[in-house]
Tab-separated table of C-alpha atoms and ligand atoms in Angstrom:
chain	number	residue	atom	x	y	z
A	960	MET	CA	0.000	0.000	0.000
A	961	LYS	CA	1.510	3.267	-1.143
A	962	LEU	CA	0.723	6.591	0.485
A	963	THR	CA	1.874	9.816	-1.141
A	964	ILE	CA	2.017	12.931	1.016
A	965	LEU	CA	1.873	16.253	-0.830
A	966	GLY	CA	3.453	18.896	1.363
A	967	GLY	CA	5.755	16.096	2.500
A	968	GLY	CA	8.242	18.586	3.937
A	969	GLY	CA	5.489	19.984	6.176
A	970	PHE	CA	5.781	20.176	9.914
A	971	ARG	CA	2.892	17.840	10.727
A	972	VAL	CA	4.065	14.932	8.561
A	973	PRO	CA	5.716	13.157	11.550
A	974	LEU	CA	2.289	13.008	13.222
A	975	VAL	CA	0.969	11.022	10.271
A	976	TYR	CA	4.041	8.819	10.144
A	977	GLY	CA	3.763	8.161	13.881
A	978	ALA	CA	0.181	6.970	13.367
A	979	LEU	CA	1.319	4.680	10.526
A	980	LEU	CA	3.986	3.183	12.807
A	981	GLY	CA	1.276	2.277	15.301
A	982	ASP	CA	-0.769	0.450	12.669
A	983	ARG	CA	0.061	-3.258	12.795
A	984	GLY	CA	-2.875	-4.509	10.751
A	985	GLU	CA	-2.965	-6.474	7.521
A	986	GLY	CA	-3.049	-4.162	4.478
A	987	ARG	CA	-1.272	-1.292	6.245
A	988	VAL	CA	0.773	1.339	4.439
A	989	THR	CA	4.188	-0.043	3.474
A	990	ASP	CA	5.546	2.781	1.302
A	991	VAL	CA	5.427	6.483	2.013
A	992	VAL	CA	6.375	8.969	-0.702
A	993	LEU	CA	6.958	12.539	0.396
A	994	HIS	CA	6.516	15.239	-2.206
A	995	ASP	CA	7.463	18.859	-1.674
A	996	LEU	CA	8.694	21.751	-3.768
A	997	ASP	CA	11.505	22.363	-1.282
A	998	GLN	CA	14.280	19.804	-1.003
A	999	GLY	CA	15.563	21.292	2.253
A	1000	ARG	CA	12.210	20.824	3.966
A	1001	LEU	CA	11.973	17.272	2.630
A	1002	SER	CA	15.381	16.405	4.070
A	1003	ALA	CA	14.468	17.940	7.433
A	1004	VAL	CA	11.263	15.927	7.759
A	1005	ALA	CA	12.931	12.759	6.469
A	1006	ARG	CA	15.414	13.049	9.347
A	1007	VAL	CA	12.588	13.176	11.889
A	1008	LEU	CA	10.856	10.182	10.277
A	1009	ALA	CA	14.093	8.183	10.288
A	1010	GLU	CA	14.450	8.716	14.044
A	1011	GLN	CA	10.803	7.755	14.562
A	1012	ALA	CA	11.306	4.560	12.552
A	1013	ALA	CA	14.497	3.527	14.339
A	1014	ALA	CA	12.741	1.318	16.917
A	1015	HIS	CA	10.401	-0.294	14.343
A	1016	PRO	CA	11.931	-3.058	12.214
A	1017	ASP	CA	8.990	-3.115	9.768
A	1018	ALA	CA	8.465	0.647	9.507
A	1019	PRO	CA	7.042	1.924	6.199
A	1020	THR	CA	9.811	2.894	3.776
A	1021	VAL	CA	10.148	6.607	3.098
A	1022	THR	CA	11.240	8.152	-0.184
A	1023	ALA	CA	11.206	11.821	-1.098
A	1024	THR	CA	10.854	13.609	-4.417
A	1025	THR	CA	10.257	17.064	-5.854
A	1026	ASP	CA	8.610	15.594	-8.973
A	1027	LEU	CA	4.845	15.715	-8.523
A	1028	ASP	CA	3.888	13.306	-11.295
A	1029	ASP	CA	6.391	10.708	-10.047
A	1030	ALA	CA	4.953	11.046	-6.577
A	1031	LEU	CA	1.381	10.502	-7.776
A	1032	ARG	CA	1.909	7.479	-10.021
A	1033	GLY	CA	0.942	4.207	-8.339
A	1034	ALA	CA	-0.415	5.856	-5.186
A	1035	ASP	CA	-3.292	4.138	-3.374
A	1036	PHE	CA	-3.847	7.112	-1.091
A	1037	ILE	CA	-2.747	10.715	-1.459
A	1038	PHE	CA	-2.695	13.089	1.485
A	1039	SER	CA	-2.677	16.697	0.429
A	1040	ALA	CA	-1.360	19.028	3.123
A	1041	ILE	CA	0.201	21.919	1.252
A	1042	ARG	CA	0.515	25.585	2.150
A	1043	VAL	CA	0.578	27.788	-0.930
A	1044	GLY	CA	2.663	30.868	-0.153
A	1045	GLY	CA	4.062	29.292	3.021
A	1046	LEU	CA	3.732	30.756	6.498
A	1047	GLU	CA	5.025	34.072	5.169
A	1048	GLY	CA	1.865	34.079	3.043
A	1049	ARG	CA	-0.267	33.292	6.087
A	1050	ALA	CA	1.292	36.192	7.996
A	1051	ALA	CA	0.599	38.504	5.037
A	1052	ASP	CA	-3.027	37.309	4.942
A	1053	GLU	CA	-3.375	38.407	8.554
A	1054	ARG	CA	-1.580	41.723	8.221
A	1055	VAL	CA	-3.474	42.984	5.173
A	1056	ALA	CA	-6.828	42.138	6.797
A	1057	LEU	CA	-5.940	43.675	10.154
A	1058	ASP	CA	-4.836	46.861	8.363
A	1059	GLN	CA	-8.434	47.061	7.143
A	1060	GLY	CA	-9.801	46.321	10.621
A	1061	VAL	CA	-11.105	42.866	9.693
A	1062	LEU	CA	-10.137	39.326	10.605
A	1063	GLY	CA	-7.208	37.705	8.802
A	1064	GLN	CA	-7.423	34.157	10.162
A	1065	GLU	CA	-6.115	31.465	7.798
A	1066	THR	CA	-9.526	29.879	7.183
A	1067	VAL	CA	-12.146	32.386	8.379
A	1068	GLY	CA	-13.092	35.769	6.918
A	1069	ALA	CA	-10.822	37.856	4.693
A	1070	GLY	CA	-7.689	35.810	5.450
A	1071	GLY	CA	-9.432	32.575	4.474
A	1072	ILE	CA	-10.612	34.126	1.207
A	1073	ALA	CA	-7.115	35.339	0.328
A	1074	TYR	CA	-5.659	31.941	1.179
A	1075	GLY	CA	-8.392	30.229	-0.852
A	1076	LEU	CA	-7.833	32.476	-3.871
A	1077	ARG	CA	-4.178	31.523	-4.110
A	1078	THR	CA	-4.660	27.862	-3.185
A	1079	VAL	CA	-7.530	26.884	-5.501
A	1080	PRO	CA	-5.601	27.168	-8.816
A	1081	VAL	CA	-2.819	25.007	-7.359
A	1082	VAL	CA	-5.101	22.277	-6.018
A	1083	VAL	CA	-7.126	22.201	-9.237
A	1084	ASP	CA	-3.909	21.451	-11.105
A	1085	ILE	CA	-3.105	18.695	-8.591
A	1086	ALA	CA	-6.606	17.215	-8.897
A	1087	GLN	CA	-6.338	17.119	-12.682
A	1088	ARG	CA	-3.000	15.323	-12.446
A	1089	VAL	CA	-4.414	12.826	-9.954
A	1090	ALA	CA	-7.385	12.151	-12.261
A	1091	ARG	CA	-4.921	11.406	-15.053
A	1092	LEU	CA	-2.094	9.595	-13.242
A	1093	ALA	CA	-3.762	7.911	-10.267
A	1094	PRO	CA	-7.459	7.689	-11.132
A	1095	ASP	CA	-8.126	4.941	-8.571
A	1096	ALA	CA	-6.401	6.684	-5.684
A	1097	TRP	CA	-8.298	8.268	-2.804
A	1098	LEU	CA	-7.275	11.830	-2.082
A	1099	ILE	CA	-7.533	12.888	1.538
A	1100	ASN	CA	-7.417	16.639	1.774
A	1101	PHE	CA	-5.982	18.402	4.828
A	1102	THR	CA	-5.106	21.579	2.918
A	1103	ASN	CA	-6.882	24.612	4.304
A	1104	PRO	CA	-9.334	26.170	3.829
A	1105	ALA	CA	-10.298	22.495	3.846
A	1106	GLY	CA	-13.976	22.717	2.822
A	1107	LEU	CA	-13.366	25.081	-0.079
A	1108	VAL	CA	-10.286	23.181	-1.266
A	1109	THR	CA	-12.136	19.853	-1.104
A	1110	GLU	CA	-14.978	21.315	-3.161
A	1111	ALA	CA	-12.523	22.657	-5.768
A	1112	MET	CA	-10.940	19.209	-6.084
A	1113	SER	CA	-14.277	17.367	-6.086
A	1114	ARG	CA	-15.098	19.005	-9.424
A	1115	HIS	CA	-12.324	16.836	-10.887
A	1116	LEU	CA	-12.226	13.842	-8.561
A	1117	GLY	CA	-15.863	13.481	-7.508
A	1118	ASP	CA	-16.278	11.563	-4.254
A	1119	ARG	CA	-12.667	10.281	-4.423
A	1120	VAL	CA	-11.589	13.405	-2.569
A	1121	ILE	CA	-12.528	13.591	1.096
A	1122	GLY	CA	-11.674	16.543	3.335
A	1123	ILE	CA	-10.655	16.140	6.949
A	1124	CYS	CA	-10.310	18.358	9.989
A	1125	ASP	CA	-9.602	17.482	13.580
A	1126	SER	CA	-11.646	20.249	15.180
A	1127	PRO	CA	-15.094	18.546	15.095
A	1128	VAL	CA	-13.474	15.360	16.368
A	1129	GLY	CA	-11.833	17.221	19.254
A	1130	LEU	CA	-15.154	18.920	20.014
A	1131	GLY	CA	-17.056	15.623	20.082
A	1132	ARG	CA	-14.367	14.079	22.262
A	1133	ARG	CA	-14.505	16.952	24.772
A	1134	ILE	CA	-18.289	16.838	25.042
A	1135	ALA	CA	-18.239	13.064	25.496
A	1136	ARG	CA	-15.537	13.413	28.158
A	1137	VAL	CA	-17.425	15.922	30.308
A	1138	LEU	CA	-20.578	13.818	29.991
A	1139	GLY	CA	-18.670	10.703	31.057
A	1140	ALA	CA	-19.507	8.965	27.775
A	1141	ASN	CA	-17.218	6.842	25.647
A	1142	PRO	CA	-16.612	8.853	22.434
A	1143	ARG	CA	-16.584	5.579	20.475
A	1144	GLU	CA	-20.094	4.738	21.626
A	1145	ALA	CA	-21.508	8.219	21.161
A	1146	TRP	CA	-23.331	9.386	18.053
A	1147	ILE	CA	-22.535	13.051	17.548
A	1148	ASP	CA	-25.101	15.099	15.704
A	1149	TYR	CA	-22.861	17.699	14.060
A	1150	VAL	CA	-23.231	19.553	10.760
A	1151	GLY	CA	-22.155	22.692	8.904
A	1152	LEU	CA	-19.200	23.704	6.794
A	1153	ASN	CA	-15.558	23.172	7.764
A	1154	HIS	CA	-14.758	25.428	10.745
A	1155	LEU	CA	-18.447	26.456	10.770
A	1156	GLY	CA	-20.444	23.666	12.381
A	1157	TRP	CA	-22.517	22.944	15.481
A	1158	VAL	CA	-23.029	19.947	17.765
A	1159	ARG	CA	-26.769	19.686	18.378
A	1160	GLY	CA	-26.857	16.368	20.183
A	1161	LEU	CA	-24.737	13.574	21.604
A	1162	HIS	CA	-26.598	10.301	21.668
A	1163	VAL	CA	-25.568	7.328	23.769
A	1164	ALA	CA	-27.678	4.177	23.479
A	1165	GLY	CA	-30.412	6.172	21.758
A	1166	ARG	CA	-30.574	8.886	24.417
A	1167	ASP	CA	-29.526	12.500	23.785
A	1168	GLU	CA	-27.179	13.546	26.611
A	1169	LEU	CA	-26.551	17.106	25.367
A	1170	PRO	CA	-29.568	18.631	27.205
A	1171	ARG	CA	-28.009	17.379	30.466
A	1172	LEU	CA	-24.806	19.276	29.633
A	1173	LEU	CA	-26.618	22.456	28.567
A	1174	ALA	CA	-28.624	22.453	31.802
A	1175	ASP	CA	-25.576	22.093	34.043
A	1176	THR	CA	-23.680	25.402	34.123
A	1177	ASP	CA	-20.711	23.991	36.048
A	1178	LEU	CA	-20.228	21.131	33.624
A	1179	LEU	CA	-20.763	23.445	30.656
A	1180	GLY	CA	-18.135	25.884	31.884
A	1181	SER	CA	-15.601	23.138	32.513
A	1182	PHE	CA	-14.310	22.599	28.977
A	1183	GLU	CA	-12.832	24.587	26.107
A	1184	GLU	CA	-16.001	25.686	24.281
A	1185	GLY	CA	-17.774	26.577	27.544
A	1186	LYS	CA	-14.865	28.829	28.494
A	1187	LEU	CA	-14.488	30.309	25.024
A	1188	PHE	CA	-18.153	31.112	24.309
A	1189	GLY	CA	-19.456	31.459	27.864
A	1190	THR	CA	-22.154	29.203	29.296
A	1191	ASP	CA	-24.967	31.752	28.785
A	1192	TRP	CA	-24.350	31.927	25.078
A	1193	LEU	CA	-24.199	28.126	24.692
A	1194	GLN	CA	-27.483	27.854	26.580
A	1195	SER	CA	-29.043	30.498	24.313
A	1196	LEU	CA	-27.844	28.645	21.223
A	1197	GLY	CA	-28.910	25.255	22.569
A	1198	ALA	CA	-25.895	23.819	20.729
A	1199	ILE	CA	-22.113	23.708	21.009
A	1200	PRO	CA	-20.422	25.540	18.145
A	1201	ASN	CA	-17.096	24.607	16.597
A	1202	GLU	CA	-14.346	26.722	18.195
A	1203	TYR	CA	-13.883	28.624	14.915
A	1204	LEU	CA	-17.330	30.179	15.420
A	1205	HIS	CA	-15.681	32.300	18.097
A	1206	TYR	CA	-14.465	34.459	15.205
A	1207	TYR	CA	-18.102	35.087	14.242
A	1208	TYR	CA	-19.882	35.347	17.589
A	1209	PHE	CA	-17.104	37.420	19.165
A	1210	ASN	CA	-15.648	38.989	16.050
A	1211	ARG	CA	-14.917	42.419	17.498
A	1212	GLU	CA	-13.012	40.957	20.448
A	1213	ALA	CA	-11.106	38.529	18.217
A	1214	VAL	CA	-10.069	41.268	15.774
A	1215	ARG	CA	-8.980	43.491	18.672
A	1216	ALA	CA	-6.979	40.670	20.291
A	1217	TYR	CA	-5.298	39.828	16.983
A	1218	SER	CA	-4.458	43.486	16.301
A	1219	GLN	CA	-2.930	43.927	19.741
A	1220	ALA	CA	-0.971	40.678	19.728
A	1221	GLU	CA	2.773	41.025	19.681
A	1222	LYS	CA	2.803	38.660	16.691
A	1223	THR	CA	-0.074	37.250	14.704
A	1224	ARG	CA	-0.412	33.442	14.663
A	1225	GLY	CA	1.035	33.212	11.152
A	1226	ALA	CA	4.030	35.390	12.050
A	1227	PHE	CA	4.647	33.383	15.230
A	1228	LEU	CA	4.570	30.080	13.326
A	1229	ARG	CA	6.671	31.488	10.483
A	1230	ASP	CA	9.445	32.381	12.933
A	1231	GLN	CA	9.048	29.250	15.047
A	1232	GLN	CA	9.218	26.948	12.040
A	1233	ALA	CA	12.095	28.830	10.443
A	1234	GLY	CA	14.006	28.049	13.643
A	1235	PHE	CA	13.091	24.370	13.452
A	1236	TYR	CA	14.080	23.923	9.788
A	1237	GLU	CA	17.283	25.842	10.423
A	1238	GLU	CA	18.080	23.519	13.317
A	1239	MET	CA	17.449	20.512	11.052
A	1240	SER	CA	20.027	21.768	8.587
A	1241	ARG	CA	22.720	21.193	11.233
A	1242	PRO	CA	23.817	17.553	10.959
A	1243	ASP	CA	24.401	17.041	14.697
A	1244	SER	CA	20.958	18.216	15.894
A	1245	ALA	CA	18.539	15.735	17.490
A	1246	ALA	CA	15.713	15.783	14.962
A	1247	LEU	CA	12.859	14.116	16.845
A	1248	THR	CA	13.517	16.011	20.084
A	1249	ALA	CA	13.585	19.354	18.272
A	1250	TRP	CA	10.438	18.494	16.352
A	1251	ASP	CA	8.553	17.412	19.453
A	1252	ARG	CA	9.525	20.523	21.407
A	1253	THR	CA	8.363	22.732	18.518
A	1254	ARG	CA	5.105	20.777	18.187
A	1255	ALA	CA	4.311	21.074	21.901
A	1256	GLU	CA	4.822	24.835	21.812
A	1257	ARG	CA	2.618	25.129	18.726
A	1258	GLU	CA	-0.195	23.150	20.314
A	1259	ALA	CA	-0.042	25.007	23.626
A	1260	THR	CA	-0.435	28.380	21.882
A	1261	TYR	CA	-3.237	27.334	19.489
A	1262	MET	CA	-6.000	30.014	19.430
A	1263	SER	CA	-4.341	31.726	22.395
A	1264	GLU	CA	-5.622	35.196	21.394
A	1265	ASN	CA	-9.199	33.938	21.352
A	1266	ARG	CA	-8.792	32.230	24.692
A	1267	GLU	CA	-7.162	35.302	26.186
A	1268	SER	CA	-9.898	37.649	24.950
A	1269	ALA	CA	-12.512	35.315	26.479
A	1270	GLY	CA	-10.564	34.849	29.719
A	1271	ALA	CA	-10.544	31.117	29.005
A	1272	GLY	CA	-7.057	30.436	30.395
A	1273	GLU	CA	-4.675	27.695	29.296
A	1274	ARG	CA	-5.654	24.760	27.092
A	1275	ASP	CA	-6.672	21.582	28.841
A	1276	ALA	CA	-3.852	19.002	28.784
A	1277	ASP	CA	-6.250	16.437	27.263
A	1278	ASP	CA	-6.827	18.735	24.271
A	1279	LEU	CA	-3.178	19.074	23.330
A	1280	SER	CA	-2.646	15.808	21.507
A	1281	GLY	CA	-4.373	16.721	18.237
A	1282	GLY	CA	-6.256	13.966	16.517
A	1283	TYR	CA	-5.516	15.107	12.971
A	1284	GLU	CA	-3.431	12.007	12.225
A	1285	LYS	CA	-5.950	9.713	13.924
A	1286	VAL	CA	-8.798	10.872	11.685
A	1287	ALA	CA	-6.577	10.426	8.620
A	1288	LEU	CA	-5.568	6.903	9.596
A	1289	ALA	CA	-9.099	5.863	10.590
A	1290	LEU	CA	-10.399	7.093	7.248
A	1291	MET	CA	-7.709	5.297	5.269
A	1292	ARG	CA	-8.250	2.044	7.172
A	1293	ALA	CA	-12.020	2.180	6.726
A	1294	ILE	CA	-11.597	2.536	2.965
A	1295	ALA	CA	-8.647	0.192	2.425
A	1296	ARG	CA	-9.866	-2.615	4.689
A	1297	ASP	CA	-13.594	-2.039	4.577
A	1298	GLU	CA	-13.578	-1.375	8.343
A	1299	ARG	CA	-16.943	0.336	8.533
A	1300	THR	CA	-16.927	3.377	10.803
A	1301	THR	CA	-18.492	6.796	11.302
A	1302	LEU	CA	-16.317	9.915	10.962
A	1303	ILE	CA	-17.049	13.628	10.617
A	1304	LEU	CA	-15.712	14.522	7.158
A	1305	ASN	CA	-15.956	17.064	4.365
A	1306	VAL	CA	-17.911	15.552	1.499
A	1307	ARG	CA	-20.505	16.563	-1.077
A	1308	ASN	CA	-23.855	17.423	0.458
A	1309	GLN	CA	-26.027	15.042	-1.622
A	1310	GLY	CA	-29.225	16.396	-0.092
A	1311	THR	CA	-28.121	16.378	3.570
A	1312	LEU	CA	-28.650	20.126	4.064
A	1313	THR	CA	-31.691	21.109	2.048
A	1314	ALA	CA	-30.608	24.753	1.727
A	1315	LEU	CA	-27.503	23.750	-0.271
A	1316	ASP	CA	-27.164	22.016	-3.626
A	1317	ALA	CA	-25.950	18.418	-3.970
A	1318	ASP	CA	-22.364	19.337	-4.920
A	1319	ALA	CA	-21.700	21.750	-2.067
A	1320	VAL	CA	-19.036	20.289	0.214
A	1321	ILE	CA	-20.210	20.248	3.827
A	1322	GLU	CA	-18.833	18.858	7.105
A	1323	VAL	CA	-21.009	16.047	8.402
A	1324	PRO	CA	-20.827	12.594	10.014
A	1325	CYS	CA	-20.277	9.986	7.317
A	1326	LEU	CA	-20.462	6.233	7.162
A	1327	VAL	CA	-17.163	5.112	5.692
A	1328	ASP	CA	-16.357	1.763	4.099
A	1329	ALA	CA	-14.565	0.443	1.013
A	1330	ASN	CA	-16.974	2.422	-1.159
A	1331	GLY	CA	-15.978	5.741	0.384
A	1332	ALA	CA	-17.702	8.243	2.668
A	1333	HIS	CA	-21.479	8.617	2.671
A	1334	PRO	CA	-23.076	11.503	4.579
A	1335	VAL	CA	-25.740	10.441	7.057
A	1336	ALA	CA	-29.012	12.195	7.715
A	1337	VAL	CA	-28.801	14.812	10.466
A	1338	ALA	CA	-31.364	17.127	12.059
A	1339	PRO	CA	-31.859	20.381	10.121
A	1340	LEU	CA	-29.892	23.437	11.252
A	1341	PRO	CA	-31.720	26.327	12.936
A	1342	ASP	CA	-32.333	29.368	10.718
A	1343	HIS	CA	-29.443	31.506	11.953
A	1344	ALA	CA	-26.987	28.669	11.303
A	1345	THR	CA	-28.475	27.952	7.874
A	1346	GLY	CA	-28.105	31.664	7.116
A	1347	LEU	CA	-24.404	31.670	8.008
A	1348	VAL	CA	-23.707	28.418	6.170
A	1349	CYS	CA	-25.436	29.698	3.006
A	1350	ALA	CA	-23.657	33.059	3.168
A	1351	VAL	CA	-20.228	31.461	3.570
A	1352	LYS	CA	-20.910	28.843	0.882
A	1353	ALA	CA	-21.895	31.683	-1.490
A	1354	VAL	CA	-18.527	33.312	-0.730
A	1355	GLU	CA	-16.713	30.032	-1.426
A	1356	ARG	CA	-18.496	29.792	-4.772
A	1357	GLU	CA	-17.297	33.311	-5.670
A	1358	VAL	CA	-13.749	32.267	-4.762
A	1359	LEU	CA	-14.034	29.231	-7.044
A	1360	ALA	CA	-15.464	31.414	-9.820
A	1361	ALA	CA	-12.693	34.015	-9.423
A	1362	ALA	CA	-10.027	31.294	-9.515
A	1363	ALA	CA	-11.555	29.836	-12.683
A	1364	SER	CA	-12.048	33.128	-14.535
A	1365	GLY	CA	-9.228	35.236	-13.091
A	1366	SER	CA	-11.752	38.011	-12.539
A	1367	ARG	CA	-10.713	40.638	-10.007
A	1368	ALA	CA	-14.309	41.877	-9.786
A	1369	THR	CA	-15.405	38.385	-8.742
A	1370	ALA	CA	-12.679	38.336	-6.094
A	1371	VAL	CA	-13.974	41.665	-4.762
A	1372	LYS	CA	-17.458	40.119	-4.656
A	1373	ALA	CA	-16.156	37.154	-2.635
A	1374	PHE	CA	-14.714	39.457	0.038
A	1375	ALA	CA	-17.668	41.855	-0.019
A	1376	LEU	CA	-20.258	39.108	0.523
A	1377	HIS	CA	-18.503	37.658	3.568
A	1378	PRO	CA	-20.437	38.291	6.812
A	1379	LEU	CA	-17.193	39.425	8.519
A	1380	VAL	CA	-16.313	42.048	5.864
A	1381	ASP	CA	-18.473	45.071	6.574
A	1382	SER	CA	-18.134	47.223	3.454
A	1383	VAL	CA	-17.660	46.844	-0.284
A	1384	ASN	CA	-14.924	49.483	-0.034
A	1385	VAL	CA	-13.086	47.317	2.484
A	1386	ALA	CA	-13.389	44.404	0.033
A	1387	ARG	CA	-11.821	46.531	-2.722
A	1388	ASN	CA	-8.987	47.572	-0.419
A	1389	LEU	CA	-8.438	43.937	0.534
A	1390	VAL	CA	-8.089	42.853	-3.090
A	1391	ASP	CA	-5.652	45.732	-3.698
A	1392	GLY	CA	-3.685	44.862	-0.567
A	1393	TYR	CA	-3.547	41.126	-1.222
A	1394	THR	CA	-2.642	41.375	-4.898
A	1395	ALA	CA	0.169	43.774	-3.949
A	1396	VAL	CA	1.805	41.255	-1.602
A	1397	HIS	CA	0.963	37.842	-3.076
A	1398	PRO	CA	2.623	36.825	-6.355
A	1399	GLY	CA	0.180	33.866	-6.338
A	1400	LEU	CA	-2.681	36.301	-6.969
A	1401	ALA	CA	-1.155	37.837	-10.106
A	1402	TYR	CA	-3.735	35.913	-12.139
A	1403	LEU	CA	-6.509	38.261	-10.956
A	1404	LYS	CA	-7.083	40.842	-13.704
B	2128	LIG	C1	-6.822	22.991	13.962
B	2128	LIG	C2	-7.555	23.220	12.671
B	2128	LIG	C3	-6.643	23.036	11.480
B	2128	LIG	C4	-5.400	23.872	11.640
B	2128	LIG	C5	-4.733	23.508	12.968
B	2128	LIG	C6	-3.430	24.208	13.265
B	2128	LIG	O1	-6.509	21.653	14.110
B	2128	LIG	O2	-8.655	22.385	12.542
B	2128	LIG	O3	-7.350	23.344	10.321
B	2128	LIG	O4	-4.539	23.645	10.570
B	2128	LIG	O5	-5.625	23.737	13.991
B	2128	LIG	O6	-3.566	25.514	13.594
B	2128	LIG	P1	-2.234	26.386	13.726
B	2128	LIG	O7	-2.706	27.741	14.093
B	2128	LIG	O8	-1.384	25.724	14.759
B	2128	LIG	O9	-1.587	26.342	12.366
B	2129	LIG	MN1	-9.271	22.310	10.425
């Protein structure tokens, strides 16, 4: 079984490789191919993987290449985890937005649109190559903005592309934990778009336990989302939103916190990672130790501005060990070995949310088996959530249209229609600002 990882020089690749090392089952991945545009980053990550593999006699082999077509040929699974424009690009996405007084987060608001506009043309090219060179492969998309990118690729790969995100999984796990339920036995009623979804129920043995949580203020205030959103607001909503909804429900506070931060998240990670890759270029450095230290610092500071503005304090120790790689492995196993399971994934709507068309990629629990991921029926969203989902999906469609046509006016429309961009003039300034700093947006005319 051959797994190709696009963005193979990326910082989170060792998480995936670590999960593969823990998989002892029949039909597991035996060959890993790392693809990246940057040979230096590939060598750095390969060093970490080699140290991880040292104690495992039957570890998957690792090869690295900068030739995309070579990497794709013969792949059974392809993980796409690329970052077009790098972390410097992410920092620029934040800065240009904050200069206009709006949010520049990598996936939400103006920053997410800018990131989407430069990523879509690249992933469309990848999808077309996959369709040609590895038509039977499954493409698992981690590349952000994950919902939009998955939809762009689905136009070429149909249901063979599946988007993943660890945030709904983490949310479900936290709710199950405070309710004393086993996350494996719980059915989580969650739906929306990537980074824009709500948990409306958590059913154990046919009984919805969420009302018990919503009624108990102490319990509700004891975990991440309770601290971030406040118990009153969760009780008013009657649901637990994905943490990324903090940028919507508390937008003003989030923008203020991001503007006042010493460094934006993108700038912090840019500098942190530059240090790590620099360290890896020294032959005597301990690769795995350096990687793990850098990872721990990254996880501890995740969404720290949001938590600070809400007075939510430090992250819970149980929330630090991601889950990103676990979702990826569970999905791959379910498909490759027909191990039927339920996972929250980004797939085409196919009638699940009646307000959206069949091809709109949504985030929803799916039954997964050898035939792929099939969205399951969920309760309808309340009107305010449907409104947000439709507004953001309309923005995503403008991004896809702008990427296809190269129209600057369509790009302006994408920004202007976003609920977190409050004026058409701001949208125009954003397009001017982003095209001035991003060579990857030169196609907008
Ligand atoms: C969460 C999100 C991902 C994001 C990751 C890292 O897991 O779901 O989409 O890539 O956080 O965020 P960071 O700010 O550390 O890059
Ligand atoms: Mn995500």
